[in-house]
Amino acid sequence: MSEKVIIIGSGPAAHTAAIYAARADLSPLLFEGFMAGGVAAGGQLTTTTEVENYPGFPEGIQGPELMMQMRAQSEHHGTRIRTETVDSVDLSSRPYTVKTGSDEYRTETLIIATGATAKRMQLPGEDTLWQRGISACAVCDGALPIFRNNPLVVVGGGDSACEEASYLAKFGSSVTMLVRRDQMRASKAMQKRVQRNEKINILWNTVPVAALGDQKLERVRIKDKVSGEEREIEASGLFYAIGHKPNTDFLAGQLEMDEAGYLITEPDSTKTGVPGVFAAGDVKDKVWRQAVTAAGMGCMAALEAERLLAAEE
Ligand code: FAD
Ligand code: NDP
């Protein structure tokens, strides 16, 4: 038997697609993943605290709470949710095949909303000290005792880096931001937030080159990219906030991607090059990358799938 719609993913894009598909009586089957790409079901917002820019919550809402509400809304309208990671798909003939562990499913349409995962730097020392001071999620790890009242370092100059630095300033004795250029990519509001915070020190044109320590992180070797000078600074925590990699490895050879692995879709559409296969959210978007834009694309994908199925009836 073939499903009408399978949705892969569990962030705002996947759940919005599920809500629309379920309300259109397409009885969607959604694979939310089990720590897929290293992130809990619910996606990137499960790794953050306050979300202040998602409409409908004037006082803001905690990221994990927002995702629990979206999941509940998907289920409420009849989405069937499986806590499994999709290992591969076969898009060579329709109905398409979706494989999880030892199970296989067939579907007329497929919505891919697998988002993105935080990048790591592969510094010397990183493998040994990973989760012993090095992390890619300040919100998940920042409150741990090893970081409290100790000097901390954040790498990156985007919104995530600013958010993480602000969050860590509550716990650490100081936070040093390493920004590889002479300017940040972050929004002006986020930049102001870190610049106003007395516990945050910004080092421009600076990158980490090694993580040092025995059983846990003790120091970070940093390099000034203008002068070439290297020096060591004390640090109990080194937090990466240098962007994300789209979760598309399981689609290798099946769909067109750009050089970074982002899925390519038609302009003003979520259609991929394969009829009936749609992509929504951060997995295809390296420009906007917001919860609300991901949700909007999830809506588009479900409507496009519904229209295709209706036209084929
Ligand atoms: P994601 O949220 O990335 O979720 C996709 C999920 O699908 C994955 O995490 C995984 O659980 C699952 N998955 C992946 N592969 C598979 C597979 N093979 N099988 C099954 N499941 C799979 N945006 C805002 O608008 N406001 C904010 O305040 C905000 N704060 C942020 C704070 C942080 C720290 C970060 C990292 C991002 C923040 N963003 C914020 C951005 C926002 O989280 C993303 O734009 C949004 O979550 C993207 O949604 P998505 O549905 O595309 O996918
Ligand atoms: P971004 O891609 O926006 O920023 C990545 C940052 O890391 C850049 O400053 C980049 O430098 C730097 N960087 C990348 N690679 C390296 C490296 N190897 N060494 C040193 N520095 C490096 O990612 P974010 O995760 O910050 O943001 C992703 C999306 O999520 C954005 O759209 C953002 O707006 C959104 N977001 C929104 C929030 C909100 O609205 N409150 C909060 C957090 C994220 P360079 O600029 O030189 O490339």
CSV table of C-alpha atoms and ligand atoms in Angstrom, one decimal:
chain,number,residue,atom,x,y,z
A,1,MET,CA,0.0,0.0,0.0
A,2,SER,CA,1.2,3.5,-0.8
A,3,GLU,CA,1.0,6.6,1.4
A,4,LYS,CA,-0.3,9.8,-0.1
A,5,VAL,CA,2.2,12.0,1.7
A,6,ILE,CA,5.3,11.1,3.7
A,7,ILE,CA,7.1,14.0,5.5
A,8,ILE,CA,10.7,13.6,6.8
A,9,GLY,CA,11.7,16.0,9.5
A,10,SER,CA,10.4,17.5,12.8
A,11,GLY,CA,11.0,21.2,12.8
A,12,PRO,CA,8.6,24.1,11.9
A,13,ALA,CA,8.7,23.1,8.2
A,14,ALA,CA,7.8,19.5,8.8
A,15,HIS,CA,5.0,20.2,11.3
A,16,THR,CA,3.4,23.0,9.3
A,17,ALA,CA,3.4,20.7,6.2
A,18,ALA,CA,1.8,18.0,8.4
A,19,ILE,CA,-0.9,20.3,9.8
A,20,TYR,CA,-1.9,21.4,6.2
A,21,ALA,CA,-1.7,17.8,4.8
A,22,ALA,CA,-3.7,16.4,7.6
A,23,ARG,CA,-6.4,19.0,7.4
A,24,ALA,CA,-6.6,18.2,3.6
A,25,ASP,CA,-7.4,14.6,4.6
A,26,LEU,CA,-4.1,13.3,3.2
A,27,SER,CA,-3.4,11.4,6.4
A,28,PRO,CA,0.4,12.2,6.4
A,29,LEU,CA,3.0,9.9,7.8
A,30,LEU,CA,5.8,11.9,9.5
A,31,PHE,CA,9.3,10.6,10.4
A,32,GLU,CA,10.6,12.9,13.1
A,33,GLY,CA,14.0,11.2,13.5
A,34,PHE,CA,15.8,9.9,16.5
A,35,MET,CA,18.7,12.3,17.2
A,36,ALA,CA,18.9,12.7,13.4
A,37,GLY,CA,21.9,14.9,12.5
A,38,GLY,CA,22.6,15.0,16.2
A,39,VAL,CA,19.5,17.1,17.0
A,40,ALA,CA,16.5,15.9,19.0
A,41,ALA,CA,13.1,15.5,17.4
A,42,GLY,CA,11.7,19.0,17.2
A,43,GLY,CA,14.7,20.4,15.3
A,44,GLN,CA,17.0,23.3,16.0
A,45,LEU,CA,14.5,25.2,18.2
A,46,THR,CA,14.9,22.5,20.8
A,47,THR,CA,18.4,23.8,21.3
A,48,THR,CA,17.4,27.3,22.2
A,49,THR,CA,15.6,29.2,25.0
A,50,GLU,CA,13.4,32.2,24.3
A,51,VAL,CA,11.9,32.6,20.8
A,52,GLU,CA,10.7,36.1,20.6
A,53,ASN,CA,10.0,36.5,16.9
A,54,TYR,CA,7.5,33.7,16.2
A,55,PRO,CA,4.0,35.4,15.7
A,56,GLY,CA,1.3,34.6,18.2
A,57,PHE,CA,3.4,34.7,21.4
A,58,PRO,CA,3.6,38.4,22.5
A,59,GLU,CA,5.7,37.5,25.6
A,60,GLY,CA,7.9,35.0,23.6
A,61,ILE,CA,7.9,31.2,24.0
A,62,GLN,CA,10.6,28.7,24.9
A,63,GLY,CA,11.9,26.9,21.8
A,64,PRO,CA,11.2,23.3,23.0
A,65,GLU,CA,7.7,24.3,24.2
A,66,LEU,CA,7.0,25.8,20.7
A,67,MET,CA,8.0,22.6,19.0
A,68,MET,CA,5.9,20.5,21.4
A,69,GLN,CA,2.9,22.6,20.6
A,70,MET,CA,3.5,22.2,16.8
A,71,ARG,CA,3.9,18.4,17.2
A,72,ALA,CA,0.7,18.3,19.3
A,73,GLN,CA,-1.1,20.3,16.6
A,74,SER,CA,0.1,17.9,13.9
A,75,GLU,CA,-1.2,14.9,15.8
A,76,HIS,CA,-4.4,16.6,16.7
A,77,HIS,CA,-5.3,16.9,13.0
A,78,GLY,CA,-4.4,13.2,12.3
A,79,THR,CA,-0.7,13.1,11.5
A,80,ARG,CA,0.9,9.7,12.2
A,81,ILE,CA,4.3,10.4,13.8
A,82,ARG,CA,7.1,7.8,13.9
A,83,THR,CA,10.2,8.5,16.0
A,84,GLU,CA,12.6,7.0,13.4
A,85,THR,CA,15.3,8.4,11.2
A,86,VAL,CA,15.0,7.9,7.5
A,87,ASP,CA,18.2,6.2,6.3
A,88,SER,CA,17.7,6.5,2.5
A,89,VAL,CA,15.1,7.1,-0.2
A,90,ASP,CA,14.7,5.6,-3.7
A,91,LEU,CA,13.2,8.2,-6.0
A,92,SER,CA,13.9,6.3,-9.3
A,93,SER,CA,10.2,5.3,-9.7
A,94,ARG,CA,6.9,6.5,-8.3
A,95,PRO,CA,5.5,5.5,-5.7
A,96,TYR,CA,8.8,6.4,-4.1
A,97,THR,CA,10.5,4.3,-1.4
A,98,VAL,CA,11.5,5.6,2.1
A,99,LYS,CA,13.7,3.4,4.2
A,100,THR,CA,14.1,3.4,8.0
A,101,GLY,CA,16.2,0.7,9.6
A,102,SER,CA,14.8,-2.5,8.2
A,103,ASP,CA,11.4,-1.0,7.2
A,104,GLU,CA,10.3,0.3,3.8
A,105,TYR,CA,7.4,2.6,3.0
A,106,ARG,CA,6.0,3.7,-0.4
A,107,THR,CA,4.6,7.1,-1.0
A,108,GLU,CA,3.0,9.2,-3.9
A,109,THR,CA,4.5,12.4,-2.6
A,110,LEU,CA,7.4,13.2,-0.3
A,111,ILE,CA,8.1,16.4,1.7
A,112,ILE,CA,11.7,16.7,2.9
A,113,ALA,CA,12.1,19.1,5.8
A,114,THR,CA,15.2,17.7,7.5
A,115,GLY,CA,16.7,21.1,8.4
A,116,ALA,CA,20.3,21.6,9.2
A,117,THR,CA,22.9,20.7,11.9
A,118,ALA,CA,25.6,22.8,13.6
A,119,LYS,CA,29.1,22.7,12.0
A,120,ARG,CA,32.2,21.7,13.9
A,121,MET,CA,35.7,23.0,13.3
A,122,GLN,CA,37.9,19.9,13.5
A,123,LEU,CA,40.6,21.8,15.5
A,124,PRO,CA,43.6,19.9,16.9
A,125,GLY,CA,42.4,18.7,20.3
A,126,GLU,CA,38.7,18.8,19.4
A,127,ASP,CA,38.1,15.1,19.2
A,128,THR,CA,39.5,14.5,22.7
A,129,LEU,CA,37.9,17.5,24.3
A,130,TRP,CA,34.5,17.3,22.6
A,131,GLN,CA,31.9,17.5,25.3
A,132,ARG,CA,34.8,18.0,27.8
A,133,GLY,CA,34.6,21.8,27.3
A,134,ILE,CA,33.9,22.0,23.6
A,135,SER,CA,30.2,22.2,22.5
A,136,ALA,CA,28.1,23.4,19.6
A,137,CYS,CA,25.2,24.2,21.8
A,138,ALA,CA,25.5,26.8,24.5
A,139,VAL,CA,21.9,26.6,25.4
A,140,CYS,CA,22.1,22.8,25.9
A,141,ASP,CA,25.4,22.8,27.8
A,142,GLY,CA,26.1,26.3,29.1
A,143,ALA,CA,24.6,25.8,32.6
A,144,LEU,CA,26.8,22.8,33.4
A,145,PRO,CA,29.1,23.3,36.5
A,146,ILE,CA,32.3,23.1,34.5
A,147,PHE,CA,31.4,26.4,32.8
A,148,ARG,CA,30.2,28.3,35.8
A,149,ASN,CA,32.3,31.3,36.9
A,150,ASN,CA,34.9,30.3,34.3
A,151,PRO,CA,36.2,32.1,31.2
A,152,LEU,CA,34.3,30.9,28.0
A,153,VAL,CA,34.9,31.4,24.3
A,154,VAL,CA,32.3,31.6,21.5
A,155,VAL,CA,33.4,31.2,17.8
A,156,GLY,CA,31.3,33.0,15.2
A,157,GLY,CA,29.8,36.4,14.4
A,158,GLY,CA,26.2,35.4,13.4
A,159,ASP,CA,22.9,35.6,15.4
A,160,SER,CA,23.6,32.2,17.0
A,161,ALA,CA,27.1,33.4,18.2
A,162,CYS,CA,25.5,36.5,19.7
A,163,GLU,CA,22.7,34.6,21.3
A,164,GLU,CA,25.0,32.0,22.7
A,165,ALA,CA,27.5,34.6,24.0
A,166,SER,CA,24.6,36.5,25.8
A,167,TYR,CA,23.3,33.3,27.3
A,168,LEU,CA,26.8,32.1,28.4
A,169,ALA,CA,27.5,35.5,30.0
A,170,LYS,CA,24.9,34.5,32.7
A,171,PHE,CA,27.1,31.6,33.8
A,172,GLY,CA,30.8,32.3,32.9
A,173,SER,CA,33.2,34.8,34.5
A,174,SER,CA,33.7,36.2,31.0
A,175,VAL,CA,32.9,35.4,27.4
A,176,THR,CA,35.3,36.1,24.5
A,177,MET,CA,33.8,36.1,21.1
A,178,LEU,CA,36.1,35.2,18.2
A,179,VAL,CA,35.0,36.9,15.0
A,180,ARG,CA,37.0,35.9,11.9
A,181,ARG,CA,36.4,39.2,10.0
A,182,ASP,CA,36.3,42.8,11.1
A,183,GLN,CA,32.5,42.7,11.1
A,184,MET,CA,29.7,40.5,12.2
A,185,ARG,CA,27.0,38.8,10.2
A,186,ALA,CA,24.5,39.1,13.0
A,187,SER,CA,21.5,41.4,12.9
A,188,LYS,CA,22.1,44.9,14.4
A,189,ALA,CA,19.8,44.2,17.4
A,190,MET,CA,21.9,41.1,18.3
A,191,GLN,CA,25.2,42.9,17.8
A,192,LYS,CA,24.0,45.7,20.2
A,193,ARG,CA,23.0,43.1,22.7
A,194,VAL,CA,26.6,41.6,22.9
A,195,GLN,CA,28.3,45.0,22.7
A,196,ARG,CA,26.3,46.3,25.6
A,197,ASN,CA,27.1,43.3,27.8
A,198,GLU,CA,30.1,44.1,30.0
A,199,LYS,CA,31.0,40.4,30.4
A,200,ILE,CA,31.5,39.9,26.6
A,201,ASN,CA,34.7,40.8,24.9
A,202,ILE,CA,34.9,40.7,21.1
A,203,LEU,CA,38.2,39.8,19.4
A,204,TRP,CA,37.9,40.8,15.7
A,205,ASN,CA,39.8,39.1,12.8
A,206,THR,CA,40.5,36.2,15.2
A,207,VAL,CA,40.1,32.4,14.9
A,208,PRO,CA,40.8,29.5,17.2
A,209,VAL,CA,43.6,27.2,16.0
A,210,ALA,CA,43.8,24.6,18.8
A,211,ALA,CA,42.0,23.4,21.8
A,212,LEU,CA,44.3,22.6,24.7
A,213,GLY,CA,43.9,20.6,27.9
A,214,ASP,CA,44.4,17.2,29.5
A,215,GLN,CA,41.1,15.7,30.8
A,216,LYS,CA,39.1,18.9,30.0
A,217,LEU,CA,39.5,22.1,28.0
A,218,GLU,CA,41.9,24.5,29.7
A,219,ARG,CA,43.1,26.9,27.0
A,220,VAL,CA,42.4,27.9,23.4
A,221,ARG,CA,45.2,28.9,21.1
A,222,ILE,CA,44.0,31.8,19.0
A,223,LYS,CA,45.3,33.6,15.9
A,224,ASP,CA,45.0,37.2,14.8
A,225,LYS,CA,44.5,36.9,11.1
A,226,VAL,CA,45.8,40.4,10.4
A,227,SER,CA,49.1,40.2,12.3
A,228,GLY,CA,49.5,36.4,12.2
A,229,GLU,CA,50.2,36.5,15.9
A,230,GLU,CA,49.2,33.4,17.9
A,231,ARG,CA,48.6,33.3,21.7
A,232,GLU,CA,46.8,31.2,24.3
A,233,ILE,CA,43.8,32.3,26.3
A,234,GLU,CA,42.3,30.5,29.3
A,235,ALA,CA,39.0,28.9,28.6
A,236,SER,CA,36.9,26.2,30.3
A,237,GLY,CA,34.4,26.3,27.4
A,238,LEU,CA,34.7,26.6,23.7
A,239,PHE,CA,31.3,27.0,21.9
A,240,TYR,CA,31.0,26.7,18.1
A,241,ALA,CA,28.4,28.9,16.5
A,242,ILE,CA,29.7,28.9,12.9
A,243,GLY,CA,26.6,27.9,11.0
A,244,HIS,CA,25.0,24.7,9.9
A,245,LYS,CA,25.2,21.9,7.4
A,246,PRO,CA,21.9,20.8,5.7
A,247,ASN,CA,20.8,17.3,6.6
A,248,THR,CA,20.9,15.8,3.1
A,249,ASP,CA,23.5,13.1,3.2
A,250,PHE,CA,20.8,10.4,3.1
A,251,LEU,CA,19.6,11.9,-0.2
A,252,ALA,CA,23.0,11.6,-2.0
A,253,GLY,CA,22.5,10.9,-5.7
A,254,GLN,CA,18.7,11.2,-5.5
A,255,LEU,CA,18.1,15.0,-5.7
A,256,GLU,CA,19.9,18.1,-7.0
A,257,MET,CA,21.9,20.0,-4.4
A,258,ASP,CA,24.2,22.9,-4.3
A,259,GLU,CA,27.9,22.6,-3.4
A,260,ALA,CA,27.1,22.9,0.3
A,261,GLY,CA,24.4,20.2,0.2
A,262,TYR,CA,21.3,22.5,0.2
A,263,LEU,CA,18.5,21.1,-1.8
A,264,ILE,CA,17.6,23.0,-5.0
A,265,THR,CA,14.0,23.9,-5.7
A,266,GLU,CA,12.2,25.8,-8.5
A,267,PRO,CA,11.8,29.6,-7.9
A,268,ASP,CA,8.7,30.5,-5.8
A,269,SER,CA,8.1,26.8,-5.1
A,270,THR,CA,9.2,23.9,-3.0
A,271,LYS,CA,9.3,21.5,-6.1
A,272,THR,CA,12.5,19.6,-6.5
A,273,GLY,CA,13.6,18.2,-9.9
A,274,VAL,CA,11.7,15.0,-9.1
A,275,PRO,CA,7.9,15.2,-9.6
A,276,GLY,CA,6.0,14.9,-6.3
A,277,VAL,CA,9.1,15.5,-4.1
A,278,PHE,CA,9.2,18.8,-2.3
A,279,ALA,CA,11.7,20.4,0.0
A,280,ALA,CA,10.9,23.0,2.8
A,281,GLY,CA,12.8,24.9,5.5
A,282,ASP,CA,16.5,25.1,6.3
A,283,VAL,CA,17.3,22.1,4.2
A,284,LYS,CA,16.8,24.2,1.1
A,285,ASP,CA,17.2,27.7,2.5
A,286,LYS,CA,20.5,29.3,3.4
A,287,VAL,CA,19.3,32.9,3.2
A,288,TRP,CA,16.4,33.3,5.7
A,289,ARG,CA,16.8,30.4,8.0
A,290,GLN,CA,14.0,31.4,10.5
A,291,ALA,CA,11.3,29.3,12.2
A,292,VAL,CA,8.6,31.4,10.5
A,293,THR,CA,10.1,31.1,7.0
A,294,ALA,CA,10.6,27.3,7.5
A,295,ALA,CA,6.9,27.1,8.6
A,296,GLY,CA,5.9,29.1,5.5
A,297,MET,CA,7.7,26.7,3.2
A,298,GLY,CA,6.2,23.7,5.0
A,299,CYS,CA,2.8,25.2,4.2
A,300,MET,CA,3.8,25.7,0.5
A,301,ALA,CA,5.0,22.1,0.2
A,302,ALA,CA,1.8,20.6,1.6
A,303,LEU,CA,-0.3,22.7,-0.7
A,304,GLU,CA,1.8,21.8,-3.7
A,305,ALA,CA,1.6,18.1,-2.8
A,306,GLU,CA,-2.2,18.4,-2.4
A,307,ARG,CA,-2.6,20.1,-5.7
A,308,LEU,CA,-0.5,17.5,-7.5
A,309,LEU,CA,-2.5,14.6,-6.0
A,310,ALA,CA,-5.8,16.4,-6.8
A,311,ALA,CA,-4.7,17.0,-10.4
A,312,GLU,CA,-3.9,13.3,-10.8
A,313,GLU,CA,-7.2,12.0,-9.4
B,1,FAD,P1,15.0,22.0,11.8
B,1,FAD,O1,14.5,22.8,12.9
B,1,FAD,O2,16.5,22.0,11.5
B,1,FAD,O3,14.6,20.5,12.1
B,1,FAD,C1,14.8,19.4,11.2
B,1,FAD,C2,14.8,18.2,12.0
B,1,FAD,O4,14.4,17.0,11.2
B,1,FAD,C3,16.2,17.7,12.5
B,1,FAD,O5,16.7,18.5,13.6
B,1,FAD,C4,16.0,16.3,12.9
B,1,FAD,O6,15.4,16.2,14.2
B,1,FAD,C5,15.0,15.8,11.8
B,1,FAD,N1,15.7,15.0,10.8
B,1,FAD,C6,16.9,15.3,10.1
B,1,FAD,N2,17.2,14.3,9.3
B,1,FAD,C7,16.3,13.4,9.4
B,1,FAD,C8,16.1,12.1,8.9
B,1,FAD,N3,16.9,11.6,8.0
B,1,FAD,N4,15.0,11.4,9.2
B,1,FAD,C9,14.1,11.9,10.1
B,1,FAD,N5,14.2,13.1,10.7
B,1,FAD,C10,15.3,13.8,10.4
B,1,FAD,N6,14.7,31.1,14.3
B,1,FAD,C11,13.7,32.0,14.6
B,1,FAD,O7,12.8,32.3,13.8
B,1,FAD,N7,13.7,32.6,15.9
B,1,FAD,C12,14.7,32.3,16.8
B,1,FAD,O8,14.7,32.8,17.9
B,1,FAD,C13,15.7,31.3,16.4
B,1,FAD,N8,16.6,31.0,17.3
B,1,FAD,C14,17.5,30.0,17.0
B,1,FAD,C15,18.5,29.6,17.9
B,1,FAD,C16,19.4,28.7,17.6
B,1,FAD,C17,20.5,28.3,18.7
B,1,FAD,C18,19.4,28.1,16.3
B,1,FAD,C19,20.5,27.0,16.0
B,1,FAD,C20,18.5,28.5,15.4
B,1,FAD,C21,17.5,29.4,15.7
B,1,FAD,N9,16.6,29.8,14.8
B,1,FAD,C22,15.6,30.7,15.1
B,1,FAD,C23,16.5,29.2,13.4
B,1,FAD,C24,15.4,28.1,13.4
B,1,FAD,O9,15.6,27.2,14.5
B,1,FAD,C25,15.4,27.3,12.1
B,1,FAD,O10,15.4,28.2,11.0
B,1,FAD,C26,14.3,26.4,12.0
B,1,FAD,O11,14.3,25.5,13.1
B,1,FAD,C27,14.4,25.5,10.7
B,1,FAD,O12,13.3,24.6,10.7
B,1,FAD,P2,13.3,23.3,9.8
B,1,FAD,O13,11.9,22.8,10.0
B,1,FAD,O14,13.7,23.7,8.5
B,1,FAD,O15,14.3,22.3,10.4
B,2,NDP,P1,25.5,32.2,10.2
B,2,NDP,O1,25.8,31.4,9.0
B,2,NDP,O2,24.5,33.3,10.0
B,2,NDP,O3,26.8,32.8,10.8
B,2,NDP,C1,28.0,32.0,11.0
B,2,NDP,C2,29.1,32.8,11.6
B,2,NDP,O4,30.2,32.0,11.9
B,2,NDP,C3,29.6,33.9,10.7
B,2,NDP,O5,30.0,35.0,11.5
B,2,NDP,C4,30.8,33.3,10.0
B,2,NDP,O6,31.7,34.2,9.6
B,2,NDP,C5,31.3,32.4,11.1
B,2,NDP,N1,32.1,31.3,10.7
B,2,NDP,C6,31.8,30.3,9.8
B,2,NDP,N2,32.7,29.4,9.6
B,2,NDP,C7,33.7,29.8,10.4
B,2,NDP,C8,35.0,29.2,10.7
B,2,NDP,N3,35.4,28.1,10.1
B,2,NDP,N4,35.8,29.9,11.6
B,2,NDP,C9,35.3,31.0,12.2
B,2,NDP,N5,34.1,31.6,12.0
B,2,NDP,C10,33.3,31.0,11.1
B,2,NDP,O7,24.9,31.1,11.2
B,2,NDP,P2,24.0,31.3,12.6
B,2,NDP,O8,24.0,29.9,13.1
B,2,NDP,O9,24.5,32.4,13.4
B,2,NDP,O10,22.6,31.7,12.1
B,2,NDP,C11,21.8,30.8,11.2
B,2,NDP,C12,20.4,31.4,10.9
B,2,NDP,O11,19.7,31.3,12.1
B,2,NDP,C13,20.5,32.8,10.5
B,2,NDP,O12,19.6,33.1,9.5
B,2,NDP,C14,20.1,33.6,11.8
B,2,NDP,O13,19.5,34.8,11.5
B,2,NDP,C15,19.1,32.6,12.4
B,2,NDP,N6,19.1,32.8,13.9
B,2,NDP,C16,18.2,33.7,14.3
B,2,NDP,C17,18.1,34.0,15.6
B,2,NDP,C18,17.1,35.0,16.0
B,2,NDP,O14,16.4,35.5,15.2
B,2,NDP,N7,17.0,35.3,17.3
B,2,NDP,C19,19.1,33.4,16.6
B,2,NDP,C20,20.0,32.5,16.0
B,2,NDP,C21,20.0,32.2,14.7
B,2,NDP,P3,31.5,35.0,8.2
B,2,NDP,O15,30.5,36.0,8.5
B,2,NDP,O16,32.8,35.5,7.9
B,2,NDP,O17,31.1,34.0,7.1
